[in-house]
Amino acid sequence: MQKQLDLISKYDWDFDNYLEEDVPAAMEYIKDKSEPKDGKLLAIGHSMGGILLYAMLSRCGYEGKDSGLAAVTTLASSLDYMSSRSSLKLLLPLADPAQVLNVPVIPIGTLLAAAHPFAANPPYLLSWLSPQISAPDMLQPKLFEKLVTENFETVPAKLLLQLATAFEEGGLRDRSGTFFYKNHLSKSNVPVLAIAGDQDLICPPDAVYETVKLIREPLVTYKVFGGPGGPHFAHYDIVGAQRAVDLVYPCIIEFLNHHDAA
């Protein structure tokens, strides 16, 4: 119990900590190891990783700074989910109680691992959970089980509360609540490839496009993978399914190679 209490006391970070501390540290490390000739990096971000890249481009555009990025690819990411049909809206009613009760962490990994048997086995009481992660027949059963039971961890409530602003008017805000990241994305001069999955319930194509439309047209490429005849791509299929290796990865490689001056 004491070990758990000690862990909880350390879960004290939010989205802006990732943006202002972790992303710059990671970029400096990669630059030091790769020594790009032009001093710039190519970046790929899935889900919150892509949101961080958008936020970075916005912040740098607002401050008139060079982002240090030559090109960016985002997968299943958006700064504004308010007008979309994202299934994450179902979790928003939990945000206020968590804030009022001062809950420090949300054990997402433990909750998903506990729910998996009820989603994957008869009588399938939580069958709605599986499509949130993967479309039918896209991930091998063992890979799907490993993803659900091992991939997710406990996260700080502060992080989830800040991300919840992406479902409010104006989209994602900084921790002060005064800086709207989507408002300055148009000032960026970095090429962006924005990818969506046709059956992504967490970040649907309309949510992805809500951010895409803010980027100056010559700089942005928008691609939705999946169609009526299949294959279909849900939130984690777009990065983890074999068909992503066959269809999505070559698209990303071609885009980044085109903008790679190093």
PDB file of C-alpha atoms in Angstrom:
ATOM      1  CA  MET A   1       0.000   0.000   0.000  1.00  0.00           C
ATOM      2  CA  GLN A   2       2.806   2.411   0.867  1.00  0.00           C
ATOM      3  CA  LYS A   3       4.459   1.693  -2.478  1.00  0.00           C
ATOM      4  CA  GLN A   4       1.233   2.557  -4.285  1.00  0.00           C
ATOM      5  CA  LEU A   5       0.858   5.763  -2.262  1.00  0.00           C
ATOM      6  CA  ASP A   6       4.422   6.754  -3.134  1.00  0.00           C
ATOM      7  CA  LEU A   7       3.711   6.164  -6.816  1.00  0.00           C
ATOM      8  CA  ILE A   8       0.556   8.250  -6.685  1.00  0.00           C
ATOM      9  CA  SER A   9       2.469  11.179  -5.214  1.00  0.00           C
ATOM     10  CA  LYS A  10       4.809  11.087  -8.216  1.00  0.00           C
ATOM     11  CA  TYR A  11       2.041  11.143 -10.844  1.00  0.00           C
ATOM     12  CA  ASP A  12       2.022  14.911 -10.981  1.00  0.00           C
ATOM     13  CA  TRP A  13       2.310  15.979 -14.601  1.00  0.00           C
ATOM     14  CA  ASP A  14       0.063  17.145 -17.403  1.00  0.00           C
ATOM     15  CA  PHE A  15       0.105  17.580 -21.194  1.00  0.00           C
ATOM     16  CA  ASP A  16       2.195  20.758 -21.003  1.00  0.00           C
ATOM     17  CA  ASN A  17       4.927  18.930 -19.088  1.00  0.00           C
ATOM     18  CA  TYR A  18       5.227  16.520 -22.011  1.00  0.00           C
ATOM     19  CA  LEU A  19       5.242  19.421 -24.456  1.00  0.00           C
ATOM     20  CA  GLU A  20       7.680  21.707 -22.642  1.00  0.00           C
ATOM     21  CA  GLU A  21      10.065  19.155 -21.126  1.00  0.00           C
ATOM     22  CA  ASP A  22       9.870  15.663 -22.626  1.00  0.00           C
ATOM     23  CA  VAL A  23       9.520  16.493 -26.318  1.00  0.00           C
ATOM     24  CA  PRO A  24      12.482  18.950 -26.371  1.00  0.00           C
ATOM     25  CA  ALA A  25      14.620  16.479 -24.388  1.00  0.00           C
ATOM     26  CA  ALA A  26      13.811  13.659 -26.828  1.00  0.00           C
ATOM     27  CA  MET A  27      14.546  15.878 -29.819  1.00  0.00           C
ATOM     28  CA  GLU A  28      17.901  16.976 -28.436  1.00  0.00           C
ATOM     29  CA  TYR A  29      18.877  13.367 -27.743  1.00  0.00           C
ATOM     30  CA  ILE A  30      17.988  12.272 -31.290  1.00  0.00           C
ATOM     31  CA  LYS A  31      19.774  15.240 -32.838  1.00  0.00           C
ATOM     32  CA  ASP A  32      22.877  14.429 -30.818  1.00  0.00           C
ATOM     33  CA  LYS A  33      22.845  10.819 -31.994  1.00  0.00           C
ATOM     34  CA  SER A  34      21.838  11.332 -35.637  1.00  0.00           C
ATOM     35  CA  GLU A  35      23.537  14.681 -36.389  1.00  0.00           C
ATOM     36  CA  PRO A  36      21.186  15.746 -39.233  1.00  0.00           C
ATOM     37  CA  LYS A  37      22.922  18.031 -41.725  1.00  0.00           C
ATOM     38  CA  ASP A  38      20.159  20.618 -41.652  1.00  0.00           C
ATOM     39  CA  GLY A  39      19.673  20.303 -37.885  1.00  0.00           C
ATOM     40  CA  LYS A  40      16.036  19.262 -38.346  1.00  0.00           C
ATOM     41  CA  LEU A  41      14.132  16.106 -37.496  1.00  0.00           C
ATOM     42  CA  LEU A  42      11.256  14.164 -39.006  1.00  0.00           C
ATOM     43  CA  ALA A  43       8.498  13.341 -36.517  1.00  0.00           C
ATOM     44  CA  ILE A  44       5.709  10.764 -36.312  1.00  0.00           C
ATOM     45  CA  GLY A  45       3.056  10.838 -33.595  1.00  0.00           C
ATOM     46  CA  HIS A  46       0.074   8.574 -32.929  1.00  0.00           C
ATOM     47  CA  SER A  47      -2.910   9.686 -30.844  1.00  0.00           C
ATOM     48  CA  MET A  48      -1.538  11.924 -28.056  1.00  0.00           C
ATOM     49  CA  GLY A  49       1.857  11.816 -29.764  1.00  0.00           C
ATOM     50  CA  GLY A  50       0.320  13.549 -32.769  1.00  0.00           C
ATOM     51  CA  ILE A  51      -1.520  16.008 -30.520  1.00  0.00           C
ATOM     52  CA  LEU A  52       1.826  16.927 -28.976  1.00  0.00           C
ATOM     53  CA  LEU A  53       3.302  17.570 -32.423  1.00  0.00           C
ATOM     54  CA  TYR A  54       0.371  19.788 -33.387  1.00  0.00           C
ATOM     55  CA  ALA A  55       0.685  21.684 -30.107  1.00  0.00           C
ATOM     56  CA  MET A  56       4.406  22.142 -30.658  1.00  0.00           C
ATOM     57  CA  LEU A  57       3.878  23.540 -34.159  1.00  0.00           C
ATOM     58  CA  SER A  58       1.220  25.874 -32.808  1.00  0.00           C
ATOM     59  CA  ARG A  59       3.338  27.120 -29.910  1.00  0.00           C
ATOM     60  CA  CYS A  60       6.372  27.675 -32.145  1.00  0.00           C
ATOM     61  CA  GLY A  61       4.227  29.492 -34.701  1.00  0.00           C
ATOM     62  CA  TYR A  62       2.814  31.754 -32.003  1.00  0.00           C
ATOM     63  CA  GLU A  63       6.253  32.535 -30.580  1.00  0.00           C
ATOM     64  CA  GLY A  64       7.898  32.882 -34.002  1.00  0.00           C
ATOM     65  CA  LYS A  65      10.371  30.097 -33.240  1.00  0.00           C
ATOM     66  CA  ASP A  66      11.792  27.363 -35.446  1.00  0.00           C
ATOM     67  CA  SER A  67      10.246  24.060 -34.388  1.00  0.00           C
ATOM     68  CA  GLY A  68      13.316  22.092 -35.442  1.00  0.00           C
ATOM     69  CA  LEU A  69      11.091  19.794 -37.509  1.00  0.00           C
ATOM     70  CA  ALA A  70      11.384  19.291 -41.272  1.00  0.00           C
ATOM     71  CA  ALA A  71       8.067  17.417 -41.582  1.00  0.00           C
ATOM     72  CA  VAL A  72       5.456  15.805 -39.353  1.00  0.00           C
ATOM     73  CA  THR A  73       3.158  12.803 -39.669  1.00  0.00           C
ATOM     74  CA  THR A  74       0.235  12.444 -37.278  1.00  0.00           C
ATOM     75  CA  LEU A  75      -1.963   9.377 -36.960  1.00  0.00           C
ATOM     76  CA  ALA A  76      -5.406   9.518 -35.332  1.00  0.00           C
ATOM     77  CA  SER A  77      -4.785  12.907 -33.733  1.00  0.00           C
ATOM     78  CA  SER A  78      -6.650  16.183 -33.368  1.00  0.00           C
ATOM     79  CA  LEU A  79      -6.630  19.358 -31.307  1.00  0.00           C
ATOM     80  CA  ASP A  80     -10.427  19.646 -31.346  1.00  0.00           C
ATOM     81  CA  TYR A  81     -12.874  16.766 -30.817  1.00  0.00           C
ATOM     82  CA  MET A  82     -15.903  18.849 -29.894  1.00  0.00           C
ATOM     83  CA  SER A  83     -17.842  18.492 -33.148  1.00  0.00           C
ATOM     84  CA  SER A  84     -16.770  14.887 -33.801  1.00  0.00           C
ATOM     85  CA  ARG A  85     -18.421  11.588 -32.875  1.00  0.00           C
ATOM     86  CA  SER A  86     -15.494  10.484 -30.720  1.00  0.00           C
ATOM     87  CA  SER A  87     -16.388   7.733 -28.272  1.00  0.00           C
ATOM     88  CA  LEU A  88     -14.191   9.410 -25.667  1.00  0.00           C
ATOM     89  CA  LYS A  89     -17.067  11.807 -25.055  1.00  0.00           C
ATOM     90  CA  LEU A  90     -18.620   8.995 -23.028  1.00  0.00           C
ATOM     91  CA  LEU A  91     -15.843   9.435 -20.465  1.00  0.00           C
ATOM     92  CA  LEU A  92     -16.241  13.192 -20.037  1.00  0.00           C
ATOM     93  CA  PRO A  93     -18.828  12.905 -17.226  1.00  0.00           C
ATOM     94  CA  LEU A  94     -16.046  11.343 -15.131  1.00  0.00           C
ATOM     95  CA  ALA A  95     -13.808  14.417 -15.426  1.00  0.00           C
ATOM     96  CA  ASP A  96     -15.707  16.678 -13.043  1.00  0.00           C
ATOM     97  CA  PRO A  97     -16.016  14.110 -10.216  1.00  0.00           C
ATOM     98  CA  ALA A  98     -12.303  13.298 -10.557  1.00  0.00           C
ATOM     99  CA  GLN A  99     -11.471  16.983 -10.193  1.00  0.00           C
ATOM    100  CA  VAL A 100     -13.872  17.568  -7.312  1.00  0.00           C
ATOM    101  CA  LEU A 101     -12.679  14.486  -5.427  1.00  0.00           C
ATOM    102  CA  ASN A 102      -9.032  15.342  -6.193  1.00  0.00           C
ATOM    103  CA  VAL A 103      -8.340  11.869  -7.605  1.00  0.00           C
ATOM    104  CA  PRO A 104      -4.594  11.908  -8.460  1.00  0.00           C
ATOM    105  CA  VAL A 105      -4.421   9.019 -10.940  1.00  0.00           C
ATOM    106  CA  ILE A 106      -6.624   6.972 -13.247  1.00  0.00           C
ATOM    107  CA  PRO A 107      -5.529   3.291 -13.485  1.00  0.00           C
ATOM    108  CA  ILE A 108      -6.438   2.889 -17.162  1.00  0.00           C
ATOM    109  CA  GLY A 109      -4.164  -0.117 -17.640  1.00  0.00           C
ATOM    110  CA  THR A 110      -5.643  -2.026 -14.704  1.00  0.00           C
ATOM    111  CA  LEU A 111      -9.206  -1.219 -15.760  1.00  0.00           C
ATOM    112  CA  LEU A 112      -8.677  -2.353 -19.364  1.00  0.00           C
ATOM    113  CA  ALA A 113      -6.887  -5.523 -18.325  1.00  0.00           C
ATOM    114  CA  ALA A 114      -9.747  -6.369 -15.978  1.00  0.00           C
ATOM    115  CA  ALA A 115     -12.357  -5.632 -18.645  1.00  0.00           C
ATOM    116  CA  HIS A 116     -10.668  -7.615 -21.453  1.00  0.00           C
ATOM    117  CA  PRO A 117     -12.033 -11.082 -20.504  1.00  0.00           C
ATOM    118  CA  PHE A 118     -15.568  -9.683 -20.526  1.00  0.00           C
ATOM    119  CA  ALA A 119     -15.019  -8.191 -23.990  1.00  0.00           C
ATOM    120  CA  ALA A 120     -13.289 -11.168 -25.588  1.00  0.00           C
ATOM    121  CA  ASN A 121     -15.250 -14.109 -24.150  1.00  0.00           C
ATOM    122  CA  PRO A 122     -18.924 -15.144 -23.979  1.00  0.00           C
ATOM    123  CA  PRO A 123     -21.334 -13.681 -23.059  1.00  0.00           C
ATOM    124  CA  TYR A 124     -19.368 -10.634 -24.343  1.00  0.00           C
ATOM    125  CA  LEU A 125     -20.741  -8.227 -21.740  1.00  0.00           C
ATOM    126  CA  LEU A 126     -18.211  -5.581 -22.772  1.00  0.00           C
ATOM    127  CA  SER A 127     -18.161  -6.319 -26.489  1.00  0.00           C
ATOM    128  CA  TRP A 128     -18.280  -2.584 -27.217  1.00  0.00           C
ATOM    129  CA  LEU A 129     -14.698  -2.269 -25.916  1.00  0.00           C
ATOM    130  CA  SER A 130     -12.940  -4.212 -28.680  1.00  0.00           C
ATOM    131  CA  PRO A 131     -13.950  -1.928 -31.601  1.00  0.00           C
ATOM    132  CA  GLN A 132     -12.510   1.024 -29.682  1.00  0.00           C
ATOM    133  CA  ILE A 133      -9.107  -0.565 -30.142  1.00  0.00           C
ATOM    134  CA  SER A 134      -9.221  -2.607 -33.336  1.00  0.00           C
ATOM    135  CA  ALA A 135     -11.559  -3.361 -36.231  1.00  0.00           C
ATOM    136  CA  PRO A 136     -12.609  -7.012 -36.724  1.00  0.00           C
ATOM    137  CA  ASP A 137      -9.858  -9.336 -38.003  1.00  0.00           C
ATOM    138  CA  MET A 138      -7.203  -6.610 -38.087  1.00  0.00           C
ATOM    139  CA  LEU A 139      -5.097  -7.676 -35.097  1.00  0.00           C
ATOM    140  CA  GLN A 140      -4.191 -11.266 -34.279  1.00  0.00           C
ATOM    141  CA  PRO A 141      -5.974 -12.389 -31.069  1.00  0.00           C
ATOM    142  CA  LYS A 142      -2.745 -12.805 -29.103  1.00  0.00           C
ATOM    143  CA  LEU A 143      -1.464  -9.415 -30.219  1.00  0.00           C
ATOM    144  CA  PHE A 144      -4.795  -7.830 -29.343  1.00  0.00           C
ATOM    145  CA  GLU A 145      -4.723  -9.394 -25.879  1.00  0.00           C
ATOM    146  CA  LYS A 146      -1.150  -8.258 -25.296  1.00  0.00           C
ATOM    147  CA  LEU A 147      -2.016  -4.735 -26.412  1.00  0.00           C
ATOM    148  CA  VAL A 148      -4.951  -4.481 -24.011  1.00  0.00           C
ATOM    149  CA  THR A 149      -3.303  -6.134 -21.007  1.00  0.00           C
ATOM    150  CA  GLU A 150       0.211  -4.664 -21.248  1.00  0.00           C
ATOM    151  CA  ASN A 151       0.177  -1.457 -23.278  1.00  0.00           C
ATOM    152  CA  PHE A 152      -1.816   0.858 -21.015  1.00  0.00           C
ATOM    153  CA  GLU A 153      -0.682   2.189 -17.674  1.00  0.00           C
ATOM    154  CA  THR A 154      -1.793   4.428 -14.850  1.00  0.00           C
ATOM    155  CA  VAL A 155      -1.943   8.076 -15.903  1.00  0.00           C
ATOM    156  CA  PRO A 156      -2.188  11.307 -13.903  1.00  0.00           C
ATOM    157  CA  ALA A 157      -5.637  12.814 -13.567  1.00  0.00           C
ATOM    158  CA  LYS A 158      -4.065  16.196 -14.377  1.00  0.00           C
ATOM    159  CA  LEU A 159      -3.121  14.900 -17.818  1.00  0.00           C
ATOM    160  CA  LEU A 160      -6.599  13.589 -18.581  1.00  0.00           C
ATOM    161  CA  LEU A 161      -8.263  16.748 -17.291  1.00  0.00           C
ATOM    162  CA  GLN A 162      -6.162  18.906 -19.610  1.00  0.00           C
ATOM    163  CA  LEU A 163      -6.802  16.593 -22.568  1.00  0.00           C
ATOM    164  CA  ALA A 164     -10.520  16.862 -21.798  1.00  0.00           C
ATOM    165  CA  THR A 165     -10.403  20.499 -22.937  1.00  0.00           C
ATOM    166  CA  ALA A 166     -10.066  19.145 -26.497  1.00  0.00           C
ATOM    167  CA  PHE A 167     -13.779  18.321 -26.227  1.00  0.00           C
ATOM    168  CA  GLU A 168     -14.734  21.866 -25.266  1.00  0.00           C
ATOM    169  CA  GLU A 169     -15.334  25.005 -27.315  1.00  0.00           C
ATOM    170  CA  GLY A 170     -12.065  26.152 -28.875  1.00  0.00           C
ATOM    171  CA  GLY A 171     -10.296  22.824 -28.506  1.00  0.00           C
ATOM    172  CA  LEU A 172      -7.248  21.849 -26.451  1.00  0.00           C
ATOM    173  CA  ARG A 173      -5.905  24.518 -24.091  1.00  0.00           C
ATOM    174  CA  ASP A 174      -2.724  24.899 -22.080  1.00  0.00           C
ATOM    175  CA  ARG A 175      -2.775  24.383 -18.323  1.00  0.00           C
ATOM    176  CA  SER A 176      -3.630  28.039 -17.709  1.00  0.00           C
ATOM    177  CA  GLY A 177      -6.719  27.672 -19.875  1.00  0.00           C
ATOM    178  CA  THR A 178      -5.881  30.796 -21.874  1.00  0.00           C
ATOM    179  CA  PHE A 179      -3.864  29.468 -24.826  1.00  0.00           C
ATOM    180  CA  PHE A 180      -5.879  27.602 -27.463  1.00  0.00           C
ATOM    181  CA  TYR A 181      -3.487  25.445 -29.441  1.00  0.00           C
ATOM    182  CA  LYS A 182      -5.622  25.282 -32.586  1.00  0.00           C
ATOM    183  CA  ASN A 183      -5.676  29.076 -32.925  1.00  0.00           C
ATOM    184  CA  HIS A 184      -2.038  29.298 -34.005  1.00  0.00           C
ATOM    185  CA  LEU A 185      -1.534  26.152 -36.053  1.00  0.00           C
ATOM    186  CA  SER A 186      -1.976  28.141 -39.264  1.00  0.00           C
ATOM    187  CA  LYS A 187       1.252  30.026 -38.471  1.00  0.00           C
ATOM    188  CA  SER A 188       3.357  26.910 -38.849  1.00  0.00           C
ATOM    189  CA  ASN A 189       5.409  26.365 -42.011  1.00  0.00           C
ATOM    190  CA  VAL A 190       6.070  22.651 -41.427  1.00  0.00           C
ATOM    191  CA  PRO A 191       4.582  20.110 -43.889  1.00  0.00           C
ATOM    192  CA  VAL A 192       2.103  17.738 -42.244  1.00  0.00           C
ATOM    193  CA  LEU A 193       0.736  14.343 -43.286  1.00  0.00           C
ATOM    194  CA  ALA A 194      -2.433  13.718 -41.246  1.00  0.00           C
ATOM    195  CA  ILE A 195      -3.693  10.125 -41.274  1.00  0.00           C
ATOM    196  CA  ALA A 196      -7.058   8.822 -40.080  1.00  0.00           C
ATOM    197  CA  GLY A 197      -8.632   5.372 -39.848  1.00  0.00           C
ATOM    198  CA  ASP A 198     -12.066   4.867 -41.362  1.00  0.00           C
ATOM    199  CA  GLN A 199     -13.375   2.962 -38.301  1.00  0.00           C
ATOM    200  CA  ASP A 200     -11.504   4.865 -35.619  1.00  0.00           C
ATOM    201  CA  LEU A 201     -14.095   5.477 -32.898  1.00  0.00           C
ATOM    202  CA  ILE A 202     -11.698   7.342 -30.606  1.00  0.00           C
ATOM    203  CA  CYS A 203     -10.425   9.857 -33.158  1.00  0.00           C
ATOM    204  CA  PRO A 204     -12.771   9.596 -36.167  1.00  0.00           C
ATOM    205  CA  PRO A 205     -11.855  11.084 -39.538  1.00  0.00           C
ATOM    206  CA  ASP A 206     -14.079  14.118 -38.881  1.00  0.00           C
ATOM    207  CA  ALA A 207     -12.058  14.881 -35.732  1.00  0.00           C
ATOM    208  CA  VAL A 208      -8.781  14.573 -37.654  1.00  0.00           C
ATOM    209  CA  TYR A 209     -10.096  16.875 -40.369  1.00  0.00           C
ATOM    210  CA  GLU A 210     -11.135  19.449 -37.768  1.00  0.00           C
ATOM    211  CA  THR A 211      -7.430  20.098 -37.218  1.00  0.00           C
ATOM    212  CA  VAL A 212      -6.324  19.476 -40.810  1.00  0.00           C
ATOM    213  CA  LYS A 213      -8.459  22.341 -42.088  1.00  0.00           C
ATOM    214  CA  LEU A 214      -6.545  24.793 -39.896  1.00  0.00           C
ATOM    215  CA  ILE A 215      -3.229  24.111 -41.645  1.00  0.00           C
ATOM    216  CA  ARG A 216      -2.382  26.068 -44.775  1.00  0.00           C
ATOM    217  CA  GLU A 217      -3.392  23.943 -47.757  1.00  0.00           C
ATOM    218  CA  PRO A 218      -0.025  23.658 -49.547  1.00  0.00           C
ATOM    219  CA  LEU A 219       1.496  22.267 -46.351  1.00  0.00           C
ATOM    220  CA  VAL A 220      -1.026  19.584 -45.402  1.00  0.00           C
ATOM    221  CA  THR A 221      -1.827  16.161 -46.833  1.00  0.00           C
ATOM    222  CA  TYR A 222      -4.894  14.370 -45.457  1.00  0.00           C
ATOM    223  CA  LYS A 223      -5.314  10.623 -45.882  1.00  0.00           C
ATOM    224  CA  VAL A 224      -8.044   8.279 -44.616  1.00  0.00           C
ATOM    225  CA  PHE A 225      -7.175   4.577 -44.676  1.00  0.00           C
ATOM    226  CA  GLY A 226      -9.939   2.018 -45.068  1.00  0.00           C
ATOM    227  CA  GLY A 227     -13.063   1.945 -47.186  1.00  0.00           C
ATOM    228  CA  PRO A 228     -16.328   0.175 -47.959  1.00  0.00           C
ATOM    229  CA  GLY A 229     -14.601  -2.943 -49.261  1.00  0.00           C
ATOM    230  CA  GLY A 230     -12.059  -3.064 -46.432  1.00  0.00           C
ATOM    231  CA  PRO A 231      -9.660  -3.403 -44.839  1.00  0.00           C
ATOM    232  CA  HIS A 232     -10.891  -1.180 -42.014  1.00  0.00           C
ATOM    233  CA  PHE A 233      -8.692   0.674 -39.551  1.00  0.00           C
ATOM    234  CA  ALA A 234      -9.558   1.461 -35.938  1.00  0.00           C
ATOM    235  CA  HIS A 235      -7.467   3.512 -33.502  1.00  0.00           C
ATOM    236  CA  TYR A 236      -4.620   1.031 -33.000  1.00  0.00           C
ATOM    237  CA  ASP A 237      -4.876  -0.733 -36.363  1.00  0.00           C
ATOM    238  CA  ILE A 238      -3.444   2.358 -38.018  1.00  0.00           C
ATOM    239  CA  VAL A 239      -0.098   1.653 -36.338  1.00  0.00           C
ATOM    240  CA  GLY A 240      -0.188  -1.990 -35.199  1.00  0.00           C
ATOM    241  CA  ALA A 241      -2.001  -4.105 -37.786  1.00  0.00           C
ATOM    242  CA  GLN A 242      -0.199  -6.013 -40.531  1.00  0.00           C
ATOM    243  CA  ARG A 243      -2.204  -4.087 -43.098  1.00  0.00           C
ATOM    244  CA  ALA A 244      -0.755  -0.885 -41.638  1.00  0.00           C
ATOM    245  CA  VAL A 245       2.700  -2.233 -42.446  1.00  0.00           C
ATOM    246  CA  ASP A 246       1.525  -2.917 -46.013  1.00  0.00           C
ATOM    247  CA  LEU A 247      -0.501   0.241 -46.643  1.00  0.00           C
ATOM    248  CA  VAL A 248       0.141   2.968 -44.056  1.00  0.00           C
ATOM    249  CA  TYR A 249       3.874   2.714 -43.469  1.00  0.00           C
ATOM    250  CA  PRO A 250       4.857   3.123 -47.166  1.00  0.00           C
ATOM    251  CA  CYS A 251       2.727   6.275 -47.339  1.00  0.00           C
ATOM    252  CA  ILE A 252       4.512   7.727 -44.311  1.00  0.00           C
ATOM    253  CA  ILE A 253       7.944   6.774 -45.600  1.00  0.00           C
ATOM    254  CA  GLU A 254       7.291   8.345 -48.986  1.00  0.00           C
ATOM    255  CA  PHE A 255       6.092  11.593 -47.376  1.00  0.00           C
ATOM    256  CA  LEU A 256       9.001  11.882 -44.952  1.00  0.00           C
ATOM    257  CA  ASN A 257      11.589  10.939 -47.573  1.00  0.00           C
ATOM    258  CA  HIS A 258      10.244  13.715 -49.779  1.00  0.00           C
ATOM    259  CA  HIS A 259      10.937  16.267 -47.036  1.00  0.00           C
ATOM    260  CA  ASP A 260      14.187  14.776 -45.755  1.00  0.00           C
ATOM    261  CA  ALA A 261      17.046  17.124 -46.572  1.00  0.00           C
ATOM    262  CA  ALA A 262      19.553  15.342 -44.319  1.00  0.00           C
TER     263      ALA A 262
END
